[in-house]
Each structure stands twice: as structure tokens, then as C-alpha cells.
Amino acid sequence: MQQRFNHSIKGDPKLTTSKGNNSFESGKSVKPESTTIATANGGLTKVVIPMSTINKLSSKITMTTATTKVMPSVISDVTSSAKPIVPTTMAKTMTSDVITTSKVTPNLTSTVKPTNGTIVTSTAINLASSVRTSTPANVKKKTYVCKQIGARLGNQIYMFATSYGTARRKNMTLVMKNDATLKATFNIEGAYDTNWNLCKDAKTISEPSCCRAWPNIYNVSNEKTVILNGYLQSYKYFDDHRDEVRKYLTFRSNVLNEANNKLNNLFKKQYPGQNKENRTLIGVHIRRGDYLSSSSIKFGYVTASKEYIYRAQKYMESKYSNITYFVCSNDLAWTNDVLKGQTDAIMVPMGPAHVDLALLSLMDHMIMTVGTYGFWASWFVNGTTIYYKDFTKPGSPFGNQFDKDHFDTIPPSWIGL
């Protein structure tokens, strides 16, 4: 054979072949006790191989012109030091999930010269010059979690975090559309793809309501690409990958710099010559505004009372000292009236939503009232959080979208008052 064996043969090479019309052919039958194998350049290599071994090899080989699979033992047990007469072809050696590449010489022949001088030429293997291969059956097709982003900043962050957490949990890839606001606010690159064509054959999965961890979202199948539909407002969807979500939801340097400058200027105005590092900074987010419309009230939205604000402050002051409150609100007139006379409360003028959210993220602790914006400010701070526990009207259309105790919405470490 043109492929040479090593001086000591470790074992029979194993070939997996499919039966074809060709068969093993040989000339005159001889059974010498040793043989000499001709090399590709016409010389003879004096290697003693028992004829029983050659017969054993011959009996195991079935000729084919169809697809031939070559198992790794052939490669590991056979070496060739002579140049092949014909160009080699590349064949795929496939075992289980692993595909390796090895050289296989087509139309291999061997010239055998037994001890009695008779020359026997036989066709050993006649591999097709092009060897077919196929993808292993157990390689999973790549699938995607697709989400079209919409609404305001707090809702958008939920949509990203839930969709990312779902994709990671199910070993899928996130694809997002309309991501401009998130991309301008956070260092979110690398978390998702933007090629919406990947979602063209997707199945749409909708949440039954906004504010629970629904099994059809949490346990979505990864066998097919899906589009998630809804607001997806439960921290449980992404809590198992919260460290990765935090990494991607870090504010861009220009946003953070603007927030820091605003914070420092407000502090210096209130405390000339003092260092804010010596103060405990507590953010307060008070949402009213749109929640006060008749349609919102009918739907079941509520706003926090001033008594709640005082209780939350009292709790914080029982735990921390040297407190400075930074208060953000979309109703500064009401907020100023509630906190008037408090020299350690700084009203933050309304600015761009992403900048004020970054400012609140710089706090040590948080007091929130209602809404997704306040949720994310508290989540970013990751300190002590006080929340308004009666943030929905019981039995209302809005209230019915939540689980009874709000466990799917509020992390267990937060304190409801």
C-alpha cells in the first residue's frame, strides 16, 4: 500500500465504509510469511509484515465510490514517509461532535513481492476524489430572542434586561430594534445583535400582563426564534444574570460626567466648603404628574402621600447620619411644599431623563414612590431601598396585573412602608 505502516503495528486500522459495486481484487493467491512493500517512487522498503496481518486488513476493507468515513485510528496508526504519486484530497474525519481534517490518498495500490518472486498487484482502497461530509445531527441550530424597544426610559431598561436575561438563560442570542436611547445612555455594546432579519420567521410570545414573571416568558423554548411582546416588568426574568446586566447598564462616560457635575454644583451651593464624601447621600424619586390624570386614577395608578415621605425619611435617619437628600420629581411644586424647611434636602431641577437617572445612581441609598424610573434608580444604587407598598389600587385593572404581594416586582431586600 502506498501508505506505510510503522515498524510495529498497534492494531488493525478501522474503516467505516458503505458498500458499493466495487470489490477487493487480487491477483494470484500467495501466502508467504513476509512481504516487501513498494514505495511511491518505485523503490522497495524492506519492512517485514506478517501476511496474516495483510489478509486480516484485506478482509476488513469494502470498496466504495460513495461517501467514505475514515475513523481516527487509521490516522493514528498509519504514517506515510513517501510522496504520494497522486495529489491528496482533504477528507473530513468525523467522530461524534468533533470534525478533524486528515489527508487521504485516492486510488491507493500496493505492489507485493512475496518470497517466491511472484508479483501481486492489488487495489487496496479507491476513495472518491471528493469525500462527502455532513453536519453532525446533534449540532443545535442558533436561535434568537428578539425585542422591539419602545416607551420611555424606565420601560426600555426593563425590556432590555428581561430579554437579555431570557436569552442568556436559554442559551440564545438577543436581537434588539429601536435601541438608540439605550445605546446613547449605557455601555451596552456586545449584549445583542441588531440584524432584525434574524427574526423574520420568529414566533411571537406575549405576556398576559405587564408585571409578573410569567412562565411562558421565563421558560420560553430555545428550539425556535421568538419575539417577546410586552413590558416585561419583573426583576426575576434577569436576576440570575444580574451581574452581566449591571455590566451592560453602566452609564456612558459623557452621561456620568454630566450627572456628576450637576450633583457637585448642587452640593457646593447647599454646603459651601464641605466635602460630600462626609455625607450619606440618599436619593428620593417622587412621581406624580401623569399619575394624577383621571384616566390614570381610574386605571388604578396611585401616588405616594406626604406621610409616606416622612415615614421613609424617619426610617433612614434611624439608620444613617449626616444625611443629604437629593430629590427628583416631575411635580417640584408639590415636592417643595412637602420638604420646605428641610435644609438637608436638595431639589434637583428636572433635566434629561438619562442624566437625572445617572445622578440618582450615585446615591448611597434610595427612597422611591411609584413607577419604573424609581425602580431602576433604586436598582442601580443597590443600597437600602424604601418603596411605597400601596402603589396600586386593589381590584383595579392596573392592580390586577400584579401578583398579590408584588413579589415578582419588588426584590425581597427592599423595605415597603
Short mmCIF file of C-alpha atoms in Angstrom, two decimals:
data_model
loop_
_atom_site.label_atom_id
_atom_site.label_comp_id
_atom_site.label_asym_id
_atom_site.label_seq_id
_atom_site.Cartn_x
_atom_site.Cartn_y
_atom_site.Cartn_z
CA MET A 1 0.00 0.00 0.00
CA GLN A 2 1.21 3.49 -0.65
CA GLN A 3 0.59 4.43 2.98
CA ARG A 4 3.34 2.81 5.05
CA PHE A 5 2.84 1.13 8.37
CA ASN A 6 5.18 1.77 11.30
CA HIS A 7 7.57 -0.99 12.19
CA SER A 8 5.26 -2.21 14.93
CA ILE A 9 1.56 -2.21 14.11
CA LYS A 10 -0.53 -1.17 17.09
CA GLY A 11 -3.72 -2.72 15.81
CA ASP A 12 -5.95 -3.04 12.80
CA PRO A 13 -6.93 0.26 11.27
CA LYS A 14 -10.69 0.62 11.33
CA LEU A 15 -12.58 1.96 8.32
CA THR A 16 -16.29 2.64 8.23
CA THR A 17 -17.46 2.36 4.65
CA SER A 18 -20.71 1.97 2.77
CA LYS A 19 -20.98 -0.98 0.42
CA GLY A 20 -20.68 -0.21 -3.28
CA ASN A 21 -20.30 -2.07 -6.57
CA ASN A 22 -16.51 -2.40 -6.30
CA SER A 23 -14.94 -5.32 -4.51
CA PHE A 24 -11.47 -6.16 -3.27
CA GLU A 25 -9.46 -7.59 -6.15
CA SER A 26 -6.22 -9.51 -6.03
CA GLY A 27 -4.02 -11.39 -8.45
CA LYS A 28 -2.59 -14.82 -7.94
CA SER A 29 -3.14 -16.12 -4.44
CA VAL A 30 0.06 -16.49 -2.46
CA LYS A 31 0.68 -16.90 1.27
CA PRO A 32 4.31 -16.06 2.03
CA GLU A 33 5.36 -15.47 5.61
CA SER A 34 6.66 -11.94 4.88
CA THR A 35 6.42 -9.30 2.23
CA THR A 36 8.09 -6.11 0.97
CA ILE A 37 6.02 -3.01 0.22
CA ALA A 38 6.83 -0.83 -2.77
CA THR A 39 7.15 2.90 -2.16
CA ALA A 40 5.64 5.66 -4.30
CA ASN A 41 8.93 6.37 -6.07
CA GLY A 42 9.42 2.81 -7.21
CA GLY A 43 11.87 1.65 -4.55
CA LEU A 44 11.32 -1.17 -2.10
CA THR A 45 11.10 -0.58 1.59
CA LYS A 46 12.19 -3.63 3.50
CA VAL A 47 9.59 -3.86 6.22
CA VAL A 48 8.61 -7.29 7.45
CA ILE A 49 4.86 -7.65 7.91
CA PRO A 50 3.20 -10.99 8.61
CA MET A 51 0.99 -11.99 5.70
CA SER A 52 -1.76 -12.88 8.18
CA THR A 53 -1.94 -9.19 9.09
CA ILE A 54 -2.30 -8.18 5.42
CA ASN A 55 -5.05 -10.77 4.91
CA LYS A 56 -6.79 -9.53 8.03
CA LEU A 57 -6.67 -5.96 6.74
CA SER A 58 -7.90 -7.01 3.33
CA SER A 59 -10.88 -8.84 4.75
CA LYS A 60 -11.98 -5.75 6.66
CA ILE A 61 -11.99 -3.35 3.69
CA THR A 62 -15.03 -2.94 1.43
CA MET A 63 -14.57 -0.83 -1.68
CA THR A 64 -16.80 2.15 -2.40
CA THR A 65 -17.08 5.07 -4.74
CA ALA A 66 -19.65 6.67 -2.44
CA THR A 67 -19.10 8.52 0.81
CA THR A 68 -16.31 7.03 2.94
CA LYS A 69 -15.90 7.84 6.63
CA VAL A 70 -12.39 7.38 7.95
CA MET A 71 -12.07 6.80 11.69
CA PRO A 72 -9.27 8.37 13.73
CA SER A 73 -7.48 5.05 14.35
CA VAL A 74 -6.38 5.00 10.70
CA ILE A 75 -4.68 8.31 11.10
CA SER A 76 -3.07 7.45 14.42
CA ASP A 77 -1.78 4.01 13.33
CA VAL A 78 -0.66 4.81 9.78
CA THR A 79 2.15 7.07 8.65
CA SER A 80 3.48 7.87 5.19
CA SER A 81 7.05 9.00 4.59
CA ALA A 82 6.97 8.79 0.81
CA LYS A 83 5.48 11.38 -1.51
CA PRO A 84 2.16 10.21 -2.94
CA ILE A 85 2.02 9.58 -6.66
CA VAL A 86 -1.30 11.40 -6.99
CA PRO A 87 -2.44 14.66 -5.36
CA THR A 88 -4.03 14.21 -2.00
CA THR A 89 -7.57 15.23 -1.17
CA MET A 90 -8.85 16.55 2.11
CA ALA A 91 -11.34 14.30 3.84
CA LYS A 92 -13.34 15.01 6.93
CA THR A 93 -12.74 12.56 9.75
CA MET A 94 -15.87 12.72 11.84
CA THR A 95 -16.41 11.26 15.30
CA SER A 96 -19.38 12.32 17.40
CA ASP A 97 -19.38 16.14 17.56
CA VAL A 98 -15.71 16.53 16.59
CA ILE A 99 -14.63 17.09 12.98
CA THR A 100 -10.94 16.87 12.18
CA THR A 101 -9.15 17.10 8.83
CA SER A 102 -6.75 14.45 7.58
CA LYS A 103 -5.02 13.66 4.29
CA VAL A 104 -6.35 10.69 2.35
CA THR A 105 -4.67 9.48 -0.85
CA PRO A 106 -7.14 8.28 -3.51
CA ASN A 107 -6.61 5.20 -5.68
CA LEU A 108 -4.16 3.59 -3.29
CA THR A 109 -2.48 0.46 -4.60
CA SER A 110 0.12 -1.87 -3.18
CA THR A 111 2.67 -3.97 -5.02
CA VAL A 112 3.59 -7.06 -3.06
CA LYS A 113 6.67 -9.17 -3.80
CA PRO A 114 6.50 -12.46 -1.93
CA THR A 115 9.50 -14.68 -1.34
CA ASN A 116 8.89 -16.87 -4.41
CA GLY A 117 9.31 -13.91 -6.78
CA THR A 118 5.67 -13.66 -7.88
CA ILE A 119 4.44 -10.05 -8.11
CA VAL A 120 0.90 -9.41 -6.93
CA THR A 121 -0.73 -6.01 -7.54
CA SER A 122 -3.98 -5.29 -5.74
CA THR A 123 -6.31 -2.33 -5.28
CA ALA A 124 -6.47 -1.59 -1.57
CA ILE A 125 -8.68 1.49 -1.37
CA ASN A 126 -10.33 3.54 -4.09
CA LEU A 127 -11.60 6.63 -2.36
CA ALA A 128 -13.60 9.12 -4.36
CA SER A 129 -11.51 12.22 -5.01
CA SER A 130 -14.24 14.27 -3.38
CA VAL A 131 -15.33 12.99 0.01
CA ARG A 132 -18.79 14.00 1.17
CA THR A 133 -19.30 15.22 4.69
CA SER A 134 -22.33 16.26 6.70
CA THR A 135 -23.04 18.35 9.79
CA PRO A 136 -23.38 16.19 12.91
CA ALA A 137 -27.04 15.70 13.73
CA ASN A 138 -26.70 16.93 17.32
CA VAL A 139 -25.37 20.42 16.45
CA LYS A 140 -28.14 22.84 17.58
CA LYS A 141 -29.38 25.48 15.18
CA LYS A 142 -28.77 29.00 16.51
CA THR A 143 -31.94 30.72 17.75
CA TYR A 144 -32.71 34.25 18.91
CA VAL A 145 -34.73 36.25 21.44
CA CYS A 146 -36.00 39.35 19.62
CA LYS A 147 -37.31 42.53 21.24
CA GLN A 148 -38.51 45.78 19.74
CA ILE A 149 -37.83 48.58 22.23
CA GLY A 150 -40.42 51.25 22.96
CA ALA A 151 -41.96 53.60 25.56
CA ARG A 152 -39.88 55.73 27.97
CA LEU A 153 -36.53 55.08 29.62
CA GLY A 154 -37.64 53.02 32.63
CA ASN A 155 -39.71 50.71 30.42
CA GLN A 156 -36.90 50.41 27.88
CA ILE A 157 -34.43 49.26 30.52
CA TYR A 158 -36.88 46.57 31.64
CA MET A 159 -37.30 45.39 28.05
CA PHE A 160 -33.57 45.05 27.57
CA ALA A 161 -32.84 43.43 30.94
CA THR A 162 -35.64 40.86 30.67
CA SER A 163 -34.88 40.00 27.06
CA TYR A 164 -31.16 39.68 27.78
CA GLY A 165 -31.74 37.54 30.85
CA THR A 166 -34.12 35.28 28.94
CA ALA A 167 -31.66 34.87 26.06
CA ARG A 168 -28.78 34.04 28.40
CA ARG A 169 -30.83 31.59 30.45
CA LYS A 170 -31.94 29.73 27.33
CA ASN A 171 -28.56 29.86 25.53
CA MET A 172 -29.93 32.09 22.77
CA THR A 173 -28.79 35.41 21.27
CA LEU A 174 -30.62 38.70 21.85
CA VAL A 175 -31.63 40.84 18.86
CA MET A 176 -32.98 44.35 19.52
CA LYS A 177 -34.62 47.03 17.39
CA ASN A 178 -35.06 50.76 18.16
CA ASP A 179 -32.18 50.75 20.63
CA ALA A 180 -30.99 54.35 20.11
CA THR A 181 -31.88 55.68 23.59
CA LEU A 182 -30.36 52.72 25.42
CA LYS A 183 -27.24 52.85 23.27
CA ALA A 184 -26.80 56.58 23.92
CA THR A 185 -27.19 56.05 27.68
CA PHE A 186 -25.37 52.82 28.54
CA ASN A 187 -22.24 50.90 27.58
CA ILE A 188 -24.44 48.21 26.10
CA GLU A 189 -22.35 47.14 23.09
CA GLY A 190 -21.84 43.40 22.79
CA ALA A 191 -25.04 42.47 24.60
CA TYR A 192 -27.13 41.95 21.48
CA ASP A 193 -27.34 41.82 17.69
CA THR A 194 -29.21 44.44 15.65
CA ASN A 195 -29.91 42.40 12.50
CA TRP A 196 -33.71 42.20 12.61
CA ASN A 197 -33.69 39.87 9.57
CA LEU A 198 -32.71 37.15 12.04
CA CYS A 199 -36.22 37.49 13.47
CA LYS A 200 -38.22 37.24 10.23
CA ASP A 201 -39.54 33.73 10.97
CA ALA A 202 -39.89 34.25 14.72
CA LYS A 203 -42.80 33.12 16.85
CA THR A 204 -44.33 35.90 18.98
CA ILE A 205 -44.67 35.22 22.71
CA SER A 206 -46.83 37.72 24.62
CA GLU A 207 -47.06 38.27 28.36
CA PRO A 208 -50.59 38.04 29.80
CA SER A 209 -49.97 41.25 31.79
CA CYS A 210 -47.14 43.65 32.44
CA CYS A 211 -45.95 42.99 35.92
CA ARG A 212 -45.44 39.34 36.78
CA ALA A 213 -42.85 36.70 36.00
CA TRP A 214 -44.91 34.66 33.55
CA PRO A 215 -43.85 31.06 32.82
CA ASN A 216 -44.39 31.41 29.05
CA ILE A 217 -41.69 34.13 29.05
CA TYR A 218 -39.37 32.71 31.70
CA ASN A 219 -39.44 29.16 30.26
CA VAL A 220 -39.59 30.06 26.59
CA SER A 221 -38.38 27.25 24.31
CA ASN A 222 -35.00 27.73 22.63
CA GLU A 223 -35.90 25.47 19.71
CA LYS A 224 -37.17 28.38 17.65
CA THR A 225 -36.50 32.12 17.38
CA VAL A 226 -39.04 34.17 19.36
CA ILE A 227 -40.21 37.77 19.63
CA LEU A 228 -41.07 38.83 23.18
CA ASN A 229 -44.11 41.12 23.31
CA GLY A 230 -44.89 43.32 26.32
CA TYR A 231 -43.36 45.50 29.02
CA LEU A 232 -41.72 42.51 30.79
CA GLN A 233 -41.56 44.21 34.20
CA SER A 234 -40.23 41.63 36.63
CA TYR A 235 -36.70 41.56 38.01
CA LYS A 236 -37.00 37.76 38.22
CA TYR A 237 -36.57 37.49 34.46
CA PHE A 238 -32.95 38.68 34.70
CA ASP A 239 -31.98 38.18 38.34
CA ASP A 240 -29.97 35.03 37.57
CA HIS A 241 -27.75 37.14 35.27
CA ARG A 242 -27.91 40.43 37.18
CA ASP A 243 -24.11 40.89 37.26
CA GLU A 244 -23.98 40.79 33.46
CA VAL A 245 -26.98 43.11 33.22
CA ARG A 246 -25.23 45.56 35.59
CA LYS A 247 -22.12 45.43 33.42
CA TYR A 248 -24.05 46.43 30.31
CA LEU A 249 -26.16 49.02 32.15
CA THR A 250 -23.21 51.17 33.19
CA PHE A 251 -23.69 54.78 32.16
CA ARG A 252 -21.62 56.18 29.33
CA SER A 253 -18.82 58.49 30.48
CA ASN A 254 -20.38 61.62 28.98
CA VAL A 255 -23.70 60.91 30.74
CA LEU A 256 -21.97 60.15 34.05
CA ASN A 257 -19.77 63.24 33.80
CA GLU A 258 -22.82 65.46 33.25
CA ALA A 259 -24.58 63.84 36.22
CA ASN A 260 -21.52 64.27 38.45
CA ASN A 261 -21.17 67.91 37.52
CA LYS A 262 -24.82 68.57 38.30
CA LEU A 263 -24.54 66.74 41.62
CA ASN A 264 -21.36 68.57 42.67
CA ASN A 265 -22.73 72.01 41.75
CA LEU A 266 -25.92 71.43 43.74
CA PHE A 267 -23.96 70.16 46.75
CA LYS A 268 -21.49 73.06 46.75
CA LYS A 269 -24.35 75.55 46.63
CA GLN A 270 -26.04 73.93 49.63
CA TYR A 271 -22.85 73.16 51.61
CA PRO A 272 -20.14 75.69 50.70
CA GLY A 273 -16.66 74.42 51.51
CA GLN A 274 -17.86 70.94 52.58
CA ASN A 275 -16.98 67.56 51.08
CA LYS A 276 -19.87 65.36 50.00
CA GLU A 277 -17.80 62.29 50.87
CA ASN A 278 -18.55 63.07 54.52
CA ARG A 279 -22.30 62.91 53.89
CA THR A 280 -24.70 60.00 53.42
CA LEU A 281 -26.40 60.71 50.09
CA ILE A 282 -29.98 59.48 49.81
CA GLY A 283 -31.91 59.81 46.56
CA VAL A 284 -35.65 60.49 46.60
CA HIS A 285 -37.75 59.95 43.49
CA ILE A 286 -41.33 61.25 43.62
CA ARG A 287 -43.52 60.55 40.61
CA ARG A 288 -46.83 62.35 40.28
CA GLY A 289 -47.62 64.29 37.09
CA ASP A 290 -49.24 61.83 34.64
CA TYR A 291 -50.38 59.61 37.53
CA LEU A 292 -52.83 62.33 38.56
CA SER A 293 -54.92 62.28 35.38
CA SER A 294 -58.48 60.98 35.67
CA SER A 295 -57.78 58.11 33.30
CA SER A 296 -54.72 57.03 35.31
CA ILE A 297 -56.64 57.17 38.57
CA LYS A 298 -59.49 55.14 37.04
CA PHE A 299 -57.00 52.57 35.76
CA GLY A 300 -55.59 52.11 39.24
CA TYR A 301 -52.47 54.26 39.46
CA VAL A 302 -51.83 55.90 42.82
CA THR A 303 -49.32 58.43 44.13
CA ALA A 304 -47.45 58.43 47.42
CA SER A 305 -48.67 60.65 50.22
CA LYS A 306 -46.53 63.16 52.08
CA GLU A 307 -46.95 61.00 55.19
CA TYR A 308 -45.14 58.17 53.35
CA ILE A 309 -42.25 60.52 52.53
CA TYR A 310 -41.91 61.46 56.20
CA ARG A 311 -42.01 57.82 57.35
CA ALA A 312 -39.32 56.88 54.83
CA GLN A 313 -37.11 59.75 55.97
CA LYS A 314 -37.59 58.75 59.60
CA TYR A 315 -36.51 55.19 58.81
CA MET A 316 -33.37 56.36 57.02
CA GLU A 317 -32.48 58.78 59.82
CA SER A 318 -32.73 55.94 62.33
CA LYS A 319 -30.05 54.04 60.45
CA TYR A 320 -27.72 56.68 58.96
CA SER A 321 -26.24 60.02 59.98
CA ASN A 322 -25.17 63.18 58.16
CA ILE A 323 -27.85 62.65 55.53
CA THR A 324 -28.34 64.78 52.45
CA TYR A 325 -31.42 64.10 50.32
CA PHE A 326 -31.28 64.66 46.55
CA VAL A 327 -34.90 64.86 45.42
CA CYS A 328 -36.01 64.28 41.82
CA SER A 329 -39.68 64.76 40.89
CA ASN A 330 -41.95 65.60 37.97
CA ASP A 331 -44.00 67.70 40.40
CA LEU A 332 -41.49 70.03 42.03
CA ALA A 333 -44.16 72.42 43.35
CA TRP A 334 -45.78 69.69 45.46
CA THR A 335 -42.39 68.28 46.48
CA ASN A 336 -41.07 71.68 47.56
CA ASP A 337 -44.13 72.17 49.70
CA VAL A 338 -43.69 68.77 51.38
CA LEU A 339 -39.98 69.26 52.12
CA LYS A 340 -39.89 73.01 52.78
CA GLY A 341 -37.72 73.97 55.71
CA GLN A 342 -35.54 70.82 55.39
CA THR A 343 -32.06 72.25 54.95
CA ASP A 344 -30.61 68.84 54.12
CA ALA A 345 -32.99 68.26 51.20
CA ILE A 346 -31.77 69.44 47.78
CA MET A 347 -34.32 69.83 44.98
CA VAL A 348 -32.82 68.60 41.69
CA PRO A 349 -34.04 70.66 38.72
CA MET A 350 -35.54 68.43 36.04
CA GLY A 351 -33.05 67.59 33.32
CA PRO A 352 -32.74 64.89 30.66
CA ALA A 353 -34.14 61.61 31.99
CA HIS A 354 -30.92 59.67 31.46
CA VAL A 355 -28.79 62.31 33.24
CA ASP A 356 -31.07 62.52 36.30
CA LEU A 357 -31.17 58.71 36.46
CA ALA A 358 -27.37 58.66 36.42
CA LEU A 359 -27.35 61.26 39.22
CA LEU A 360 -29.62 59.10 41.38
CA SER A 361 -27.40 56.10 40.68
CA LEU A 362 -24.60 57.95 42.53
CA MET A 363 -26.54 57.89 45.81
CA ASP A 364 -25.84 55.62 48.77
CA HIS A 365 -29.50 54.72 49.38
CA MET A 366 -32.94 55.38 47.84
CA ILE A 367 -36.49 56.35 48.72
CA MET A 368 -38.79 55.63 45.78
CA THR A 369 -42.51 56.12 45.33
CA VAL A 370 -44.04 54.62 42.19
CA GLY A 371 -43.04 53.88 38.60
CA THR A 372 -40.31 52.07 36.69
CA TYR A 373 -37.94 55.06 36.75
CA GLY A 374 -37.82 54.94 40.55
CA PHE A 375 -37.35 51.16 40.42
CA TRP A 376 -34.26 51.47 38.23
CA ALA A 377 -32.78 54.30 40.30
CA SER A 378 -33.08 52.03 43.36
CA TRP A 379 -31.68 49.01 41.49
CA PHE A 380 -28.64 50.99 40.34
CA VAL A 381 -27.95 52.33 43.85
CA ASN A 382 -28.01 48.82 45.32
CA GLY A 383 -28.15 50.11 48.90
CA THR A 384 -31.08 50.39 51.32
CA THR A 385 -34.29 51.00 49.37
CA ILE A 386 -37.62 52.14 50.83
CA TYR A 387 -40.62 51.76 48.50
CA TYR A 388 -44.28 52.78 48.69
CA LYS A 389 -46.01 49.43 49.26
CA ASP A 390 -49.52 50.57 48.25
CA PHE A 391 -48.54 51.59 44.74
CA THR A 392 -51.65 50.16 43.07
CA LYS A 393 -55.35 50.41 43.83
CA PRO A 394 -56.60 46.95 44.89
CA GLY A 395 -59.05 45.38 42.43
CA SER A 396 -58.27 47.92 39.69
CA PRO A 397 -57.26 46.97 36.14
CA PHE A 398 -53.71 48.03 36.97
CA GLY A 399 -53.62 46.33 40.36
CA ASN A 400 -54.82 43.04 38.87
CA GLN A 401 -51.75 42.87 36.66
CA PHE A 402 -49.54 42.23 39.70
CA ASP A 403 -49.20 39.20 41.92
CA LYS A 404 -50.90 39.70 45.30
CA ASP A 405 -47.80 40.60 47.34
CA HIS A 406 -45.81 42.19 44.50
CA PHE A 407 -43.09 39.57 44.96
CA ASP A 408 -42.50 39.42 41.19
CA THR A 409 -41.89 43.17 41.06
CA ILE A 410 -40.08 44.15 44.26
CA PRO A 411 -36.80 42.50 45.33
CA PRO A 412 -37.11 40.86 48.78
CA SER A 413 -34.42 43.07 50.38
CA TRP A 414 -36.38 46.27 49.74
CA ILE A 415 -38.46 47.71 52.55
CA GLY A 416 -42.12 48.60 51.99
CA LEU A 417 -43.74 51.35 54.04
#
